[in-house]
């Protein structure tokens, strides 16, 4: 495949799009659907990664019940992991709530029980307050108030 052909088509798409990158991309995608030479020239630098990804997906074992490719721990396995972590840190394992559901946490607040989430902030720190005041003053000056 000729790199000059692909480069010429890219320049042509940018010119047709009047400098708009988004429009040039749409034009190139449309042309690549009917122009095999352009498609191969565009995809050639990425072919090894495309093939590697396809082989990985094809040979990956299927996991039943796991969402998003992540394995889920059973409650017993989670308790075991937490106990081992606590014994390394010298403290008691974090308590898990029986009413927390299968994920073991309150996802609406972004807290997952069974992990070492930091306590949510109850008051803004001094640096945060100073930063917010400085931003407000800058915004006020820009608006001309």
CSV table of C-alpha atoms in Angstrom, one decimal:
chain,number,residue,atom,x,y,z
A,1,UNK,CA,0.0,0.0,0.0
A,2,UNK,CA,1.3,3.4,-0.9
A,3,UNK,CA,1.7,5.8,2.0
A,4,UNK,CA,1.6,8.7,-0.5
A,5,UNK,CA,-1.9,7.6,-1.6
A,6,UNK,CA,-3.2,7.6,1.9
A,7,UNK,CA,-1.5,10.9,2.7
A,8,UNK,CA,-3.0,12.4,-0.5
A,9,UNK,CA,-6.5,11.1,0.5
A,10,UNK,CA,-6.1,12.6,4.1
A,11,UNK,CA,-5.1,16.0,2.6
A,12,UNK,CA,-8.0,15.8,0.2
A,13,UNK,CA,-10.4,15.0,3.1
A,14,UNK,CA,-9.0,17.9,5.2
A,15,UNK,CA,-9.4,20.3,2.2
A,16,UNK,CA,-13.0,19.1,1.6
A,17,UNK,CA,-13.8,19.6,5.3
A,18,UNK,CA,-12.4,23.1,5.2
A,19,UNK,CA,-10.0,22.4,8.0
A,20,UNK,CA,-12.5,20.7,10.4
A,21,UNK,CA,-10.9,17.6,11.8
A,22,UNK,CA,-14.2,16.0,12.8
A,23,UNK,CA,-15.6,16.5,9.3
A,24,UNK,CA,-12.4,15.2,7.8
A,25,UNK,CA,-12.6,12.1,9.9
A,26,UNK,CA,-16.2,11.4,8.8
A,27,UNK,CA,-15.2,11.9,5.2
A,28,UNK,CA,-12.3,9.5,5.5
A,29,UNK,CA,-14.5,6.9,7.3
A,30,UNK,CA,-17.0,7.1,4.5
A,31,UNK,CA,-14.3,6.8,1.8
A,32,UNK,CA,-12.6,3.9,3.6
A,33,UNK,CA,-15.9,1.9,3.5
A,34,UNK,CA,-15.7,1.8,-0.3
A,35,UNK,CA,-11.9,2.2,-1.0
A,36,UNK,CA,-10.0,-0.9,0.1
A,37,UNK,CA,-6.6,0.6,-0.7
A,38,UNK,CA,-7.4,3.5,1.6
A,39,UNK,CA,-8.7,1.3,4.4
A,40,UNK,CA,-5.6,-1.0,4.2
A,41,UNK,CA,-3.3,2.0,4.2
A,42,UNK,CA,-5.0,3.5,7.3
A,43,UNK,CA,-5.1,0.2,9.2
A,44,UNK,CA,-1.6,-1.1,8.3
A,45,UNK,CA,0.2,0.6,11.2
A,46,UNK,CA,-2.3,-0.9,13.7
A,47,UNK,CA,-2.6,-4.3,12.1
A,48,UNK,CA,-0.5,-6.2,14.7
A,49,UNK,CA,-2.4,-4.7,17.6
A,50,UNK,CA,-5.7,-5.5,15.9
A,51,UNK,CA,-4.7,-9.1,15.3
A,52,UNK,CA,-3.3,-9.5,18.8
A,53,UNK,CA,-6.5,-8.2,20.3
A,54,UNK,CA,-8.6,-10.5,18.2
A,55,UNK,CA,-6.6,-13.6,19.2
A,56,UNK,CA,-6.7,-12.6,22.9
A,57,UNK,CA,-10.5,-12.3,22.8
A,58,UNK,CA,-10.9,-15.6,20.9
A,59,UNK,CA,-8.6,-17.5,23.3
A,60,UNK,CA,-9.8,-15.9,26.6
A,61,UNK,CA,-11.8,-18.4,28.7
A,62,UNK,CA,-15.4,-17.5,29.1
A,63,UNK,CA,-16.4,-16.5,32.7
A,64,UNK,CA,-20.0,-17.1,33.7
A,65,UNK,CA,-21.6,-14.5,35.8
A,66,UNK,CA,-18.7,-12.0,35.6
A,67,UNK,CA,-19.5,-8.6,34.2
A,68,UNK,CA,-17.0,-6.5,32.3
A,69,UNK,CA,-14.4,-9.2,32.3
A,70,UNK,CA,-13.9,-8.9,36.1
A,71,UNK,CA,-14.1,-11.9,38.4
A,72,UNK,CA,-16.4,-11.7,41.3
A,73,UNK,CA,-15.3,-13.0,44.7
A,74,UNK,CA,-17.7,-15.1,46.8
A,75,UNK,CA,-18.5,-13.7,50.2
A,76,UNK,CA,-16.4,-16.4,51.8
A,77,UNK,CA,-13.4,-15.6,49.6
A,78,UNK,CA,-13.8,-11.9,50.3
A,79,UNK,CA,-13.9,-12.6,54.1
A,80,UNK,CA,-10.7,-14.6,53.7
A,81,UNK,CA,-8.9,-11.8,51.8
A,82,UNK,CA,-10.0,-9.2,54.3
A,83,UNK,CA,-8.8,-11.3,57.2
A,84,UNK,CA,-5.4,-11.7,55.6
A,85,UNK,CA,-5.1,-8.0,54.8
A,86,UNK,CA,-6.1,-7.1,58.4
A,87,UNK,CA,-3.6,-9.5,59.8
A,88,UNK,CA,-0.8,-7.9,57.7
A,89,UNK,CA,-1.9,-4.4,58.9
A,90,UNK,CA,-2.3,-5.5,62.5
A,91,UNK,CA,-6.0,-4.5,62.9
A,92,UNK,CA,-9.4,-6.1,62.8
A,93,UNK,CA,-10.9,-6.8,59.4
A,94,UNK,CA,-13.4,-4.2,58.1
A,95,UNK,CA,-17.0,-5.3,58.9
A,96,UNK,CA,-19.2,-6.2,56.0
A,97,UNK,CA,-22.9,-5.5,56.1
A,98,UNK,CA,-25.3,-8.4,55.4
A,99,UNK,CA,-27.8,-6.0,53.9
A,100,UNK,CA,-25.3,-4.5,51.5
A,101,UNK,CA,-26.3,-6.7,48.7
A,102,UNK,CA,-24.2,-8.9,46.4
A,103,UNK,CA,-21.7,-6.1,45.6
A,104,UNK,CA,-21.2,-5.5,49.3
A,105,UNK,CA,-21.5,-1.7,49.1
A,106,UNK,CA,-23.4,1.5,48.6
A,107,UNK,CA,-22.6,2.3,45.0
A,108,UNK,CA,-24.8,5.4,45.1
A,109,UNK,CA,-22.3,7.0,47.4
A,110,UNK,CA,-19.3,5.4,45.8
A,111,UNK,CA,-18.4,3.4,48.9
A,112,UNK,CA,-17.8,-0.3,48.7
A,113,UNK,CA,-17.7,-2.2,51.9
A,114,UNK,CA,-14.9,-4.7,52.2
A,115,UNK,CA,-12.4,-2.1,51.0
A,116,UNK,CA,-10.4,0.5,52.8
A,117,UNK,CA,-12.3,3.6,51.6
A,118,UNK,CA,-11.3,6.8,53.2
A,119,UNK,CA,-13.9,8.6,55.3
A,120,UNK,CA,-15.7,11.2,53.3
A,121,UNK,CA,-14.7,14.8,54.0
A,122,UNK,CA,-17.1,16.7,56.2
A,123,UNK,CA,-15.5,20.1,55.9
A,124,UNK,CA,-13.4,21.7,53.2
A,125,UNK,CA,-9.7,22.1,54.2
A,126,UNK,CA,-8.1,25.5,54.4
A,127,UNK,CA,-6.2,25.1,51.2
A,128,UNK,CA,-9.4,24.2,49.4
A,129,UNK,CA,-11.2,27.3,50.8
A,130,UNK,CA,-8.2,29.5,49.7
A,131,UNK,CA,-8.2,28.1,46.2
A,132,UNK,CA,-11.9,28.5,45.8
A,133,UNK,CA,-11.7,32.2,46.9
A,134,UNK,CA,-8.8,32.8,44.5
A,135,UNK,CA,-10.8,31.3,41.7
A,136,UNK,CA,-13.9,33.4,42.5
A,137,UNK,CA,-11.8,36.6,42.6
A,138,UNK,CA,-10.2,35.7,39.3
A,139,UNK,CA,-13.6,35.0,37.7
A,140,UNK,CA,-15.0,38.3,39.1
A,141,UNK,CA,-12.1,40.2,37.6
A,142,UNK,CA,-12.5,38.6,34.2
A,143,UNK,CA,-16.2,39.5,34.2
A,144,UNK,CA,-15.4,43.0,35.0
A,145,UNK,CA,-17.7,43.2,38.1
